[in-house]
């Protein structure tokens, strides 16, 4: 499988992804699964502006993922797939059941969320959605950067 | 320009705060720059921090990296606002030049800052 990392990160494409993970993985492409960004040429240009020219950025909706994921998985290069929130991750796993690993990389504070880890804040409902995905066979760990320990879901929900 | 430009430094961790302190130490100018960190922020909360920092004033946003959350949030902030401009790759040299040249348009100030910052990057021969 050439998608080395399936990541939930509410900052989407940012330094930890491009440099922190992208460099050691020798990542050549990033798939950003986000329905709003998929509909906005301006947002897509903005994200493309922010990555090195040798790094391809692919935009997809949660519906398109089902059809396009096999192509990305067959790609000889290494890729990272990003979603920005747990609902999008849930839709991803529903539409592409071959996704069996999720990295929780950054979900930050908002009203109603409580701190689970330094870089993970969740409402009780969001925590339940992650446990539901795990019950369906998705291995979920939290890890902001590659040098950190992957923290099993049970330790933060 | 009726009001001198504000400089808003937007960075990872405490870099922006440290740059503001360095400029104050060197120049004594305390009202030209403010710092914004993306620590603990998603895109929405970083946008709010930026809005609060700018406070409706004409400003140049100095970003640490030409990509990432500081960059994307700042560019979104300037969309449709001619009184805001963004320059990336912030360094101390560009800030020291900026604080003494704030009576121009944001676009002119950003271009000048980029030039001043670029000139400061050298490889001196030993």
GROMACS .gro file of N, CA, C and O in nm, chain A residues 10-16 19 40 42-43 46-47 49-51 108-110 113 121, chain B residues 12 38-45 65-69 71-73 75-77 79:
model
  168
   10UNK      N    1  -0.671   1.868   1.200
   10UNK     CA    2  -0.757   1.982   1.166
   10UNK      C    3  -0.680   2.099   1.106
   10UNK      O    4  -0.742   2.198   1.064
   11UNK      N    5  -0.548   2.090   1.099
   11UNK     CA    6  -0.471   2.192   1.026
   11UNK      C    7  -0.447   2.148   0.881
   11UNK      O    8  -0.383   2.220   0.806
   12UNK      N    9  -0.491   2.030   0.848
   12UNK     CA   10  -0.475   1.975   0.712
   12UNK      C   11  -0.328   1.976   0.671
   12UNK      O   12  -0.246   1.916   0.739
   13UNK      N   13  -0.295   2.043   0.562
   13UNK     CA   14  -0.156   2.042   0.515
   13UNK      C   15  -0.078   2.148   0.592
   13UNK      O   16  -0.101   2.267   0.575
   14UNK      N   17   0.014   2.103   0.677
   14UNK     CA   18   0.096   2.199   0.752
   14UNK      C   19   0.231   2.137   0.782
   14UNK      O   20   0.263   2.028   0.735
   15UNK      N   21   0.311   2.211   0.860
   15UNK     CA   22   0.451   2.173   0.878
   15UNK      C   23   0.473   2.031   0.928
   15UNK      O   24   0.559   1.958   0.877
   16UNK      N   25   0.396   1.990   1.028
   16UNK     CA   26   0.414   1.854   1.081
   16UNK      C   27   0.391   1.748   0.974
   16UNK      O   28   0.455   1.644   0.975
   19UNK      N   29   0.676   1.834   0.656
   19UNK     CA   30   0.815   1.815   0.697
   19UNK      C   31   0.829   1.699   0.796
   19UNK      O   32   0.905   1.606   0.774
   40UNK      N   33  -1.358   2.421  -0.394
   40UNK     CA   34  -1.304   2.558  -0.401
   40UNK      C   35  -1.168   2.559  -0.470
   40UNK      O   36  -1.068   2.516  -0.414
   42UNK      N   37  -0.997   2.820  -0.522
   42UNK     CA   38  -0.912   2.914  -0.447
   42UNK      C   39  -0.843   2.843  -0.331
   42UNK      O   40  -0.722   2.859  -0.309
   43UNK      N   41  -0.917   2.763  -0.255
   43UNK     CA   42  -0.857   2.690  -0.143
   43UNK      C   43  -0.754   2.589  -0.193
   43UNK      O   44  -0.649   2.570  -0.131
   46UNK      N   45  -0.441   2.765  -0.271
   46UNK     CA   46  -0.377   2.806  -0.147
   46UNK      C   47  -0.295   2.690  -0.088
   46UNK      O   48  -0.179   2.708  -0.048
   47UNK      N   49  -0.352   2.571  -0.086
   47UNK     CA   50  -0.279   2.456  -0.032
   47UNK      C   51  -0.163   2.416  -0.122
   47UNK      O   52  -0.057   2.375  -0.074
   49UNK      N   53   0.011   2.621  -0.303
   49UNK     CA   54   0.116   2.722  -0.283
   49UNK      C   55   0.208   2.687  -0.168
   49UNK      O   56   0.324   2.724  -0.168
   50UNK      N   57   0.154   2.616  -0.071
   50UNK     CA   58   0.226   2.596   0.054
   50UNK      C   59   0.309   2.469   0.061
   50UNK      O   60   0.361   2.435   0.167
   51UNK      N   61   0.324   2.399  -0.049
   51UNK     CA   62   0.405   2.276  -0.044
   51UNK      C   63   0.519   2.287  -0.145
   51UNK      O   64   0.508   2.362  -0.243
  108UNK      N   65  -0.772   2.012   1.776
  108UNK     CA   66  -0.745   2.114   1.876
  108UNK      C   67  -0.869   2.160   1.952
  108UNK      O   68  -0.980   2.120   1.920
  109UNK      N   69  -0.845   2.246   2.050
  109UNK     CA   70  -0.952   2.285   2.142
  109UNK      C   71  -1.061   2.365   2.073
  109UNK      O   72  -1.033   2.455   1.992
  110UNK      N   73  -1.182   2.329   2.104
  110UNK     CA   74  -1.301   2.408   2.071
  110UNK      C   75  -1.396   2.393   2.188
  110UNK      O   76  -1.386   2.297   2.264
  113UNK      N   77  -1.511   2.051   2.379
  113UNK     CA   78  -1.409   1.946   2.378
  113UNK      C   79  -1.327   1.952   2.506
  113UNK      O   80  -1.306   2.059   2.563
  121UNK      N   81  -0.809   1.708   2.146
  121UNK     CA   82  -0.924   1.749   2.226
  121UNK      C   83  -1.048   1.691   2.159
  121UNK      O   84  -1.064   1.700   2.037
  169UNK      N   85   0.507   2.935   1.423
  169UNK     CA   86   0.500   2.817   1.508
  169UNK      C   87   0.564   2.851   1.643
  169UNK      O   88   0.655   2.933   1.650
  195UNK      N   89   0.067   2.982   1.652
  195UNK     CA   90  -0.040   2.886   1.617
  195UNK      C   91  -0.053   2.774   1.720
  195UNK      O   92  -0.127   2.679   1.698
  196UNK      N   93   0.016   2.787   1.832
  196UNK     CA   94   0.010   2.683   1.935
  196UNK      C   95  -0.134   2.652   1.976
  196UNK      O   96  -0.209   2.741   2.013
  197UNK      N   97  -0.171   2.527   1.970
  197UNK     CA   98  -0.301   2.484   2.018
  197UNK      C   99  -0.418   2.524   1.931
  197UNK      O  100  -0.534   2.511   1.972
  198UNK      N  101  -0.390   2.571   1.810
  198UNK     CA  102  -0.498   2.625   1.724
  198UNK      C  103  -0.534   2.529   1.611
  198UNK      O  104  -0.446   2.473   1.546
  199UNK      N  105  -0.663   2.518   1.583
  199UNK     CA  106  -0.704   2.469   1.453
  199UNK      C  107  -0.719   2.592   1.363
  199UNK      O  108  -0.691   2.705   1.406
  200UNK      N  109  -0.760   2.570   1.237
  200UNK     CA  110  -0.764   2.683   1.143
  200UNK      C  111  -0.857   2.793   1.192
  200UNK      O  112  -0.827   2.913   1.181
  201UNK      N  113  -0.969   2.753   1.250
  201UNK     CA  114  -1.069   2.851   1.293
  201UNK      C  115  -1.017   2.938   1.407
  201UNK      O  116  -1.031   3.061   1.405
  202UNK      N  117  -0.954   2.876   1.505
  202UNK     CA  118  -0.907   2.955   1.619
  202UNK      C  119  -0.785   3.038   1.583
  202UNK      O  120  -0.765   3.147   1.638
  222UNK      N  121   0.691   3.032   0.760
  222UNK     CA  122   0.715   2.940   0.649
  222UNK      C  123   0.621   2.972   0.532
  222UNK      O  124   0.509   3.016   0.554
  223UNK      N  125   0.665   2.944   0.410
  223UNK     CA  126   0.578   2.969   0.295
  223UNK      C  127   0.478   2.856   0.272
  223UNK      O  128   0.449   2.817   0.160
  224UNK      N  129   0.426   2.801   0.378
  224UNK     CA  130   0.326   2.695   0.371
  224UNK      C  131   0.286   2.658   0.512
  224UNK      O  132   0.350   2.700   0.608
  225UNK      N  133   0.182   2.578   0.525
  225UNK     CA  134   0.139   2.537   0.658
  225UNK      C  135   0.028   2.625   0.713
  225UNK      O  136  -0.022   2.715   0.645
  226UNK      N  137  -0.009   2.598   0.837
  226UNK     CA  138  -0.129   2.661   0.893
  226UNK      C  139  -0.114   2.811   0.909
  226UNK      O  140  -0.209   2.887   0.887
  228UNK      N  141   0.060   3.008   0.724
  228UNK     CA  142   0.053   3.062   0.589
  228UNK      C  143  -0.090   3.062   0.536
  228UNK      O  144  -0.142   3.166   0.492
  229UNK      N  145  -0.156   2.947   0.543
  229UNK     CA  146  -0.290   2.939   0.483
  229UNK      C  147  -0.389   3.030   0.557
  229UNK      O  148  -0.470   3.097   0.494
  230UNK      N  149  -0.381   3.032   0.688
  230UNK     CA  150  -0.474   3.118   0.763
  230UNK      C  151  -0.448   3.266   0.733
  230UNK      O  152  -0.542   3.345   0.723
  232UNK      N  153  -0.311   3.399   0.455
  232UNK     CA  154  -0.353   3.434   0.319
  232UNK      C  155  -0.505   3.446   0.313
  232UNK      O  156  -0.560   3.536   0.249
  233UNK      N  157  -0.575   3.354   0.381
  233UNK     CA  158  -0.722   3.366   0.387
  233UNK      C  159  -0.763   3.501   0.448
  233UNK      O  160  -0.857   3.564   0.405
  234UNK      N  161  -0.688   3.541   0.552
  234UNK     CA  162  -0.720   3.666   0.622
  234UNK      C  163  -0.710   3.786   0.529
  234UNK      O  164  -0.786   3.882   0.541
  236UNK      N  165  -0.751   3.788   0.203
  236UNK     CA  166  -0.834   3.779   0.082
  236UNK      C  167  -0.941   3.889   0.082
  236UNK      O  168  -1.021   3.900   0.176
   0.00000   0.00000   0.00000
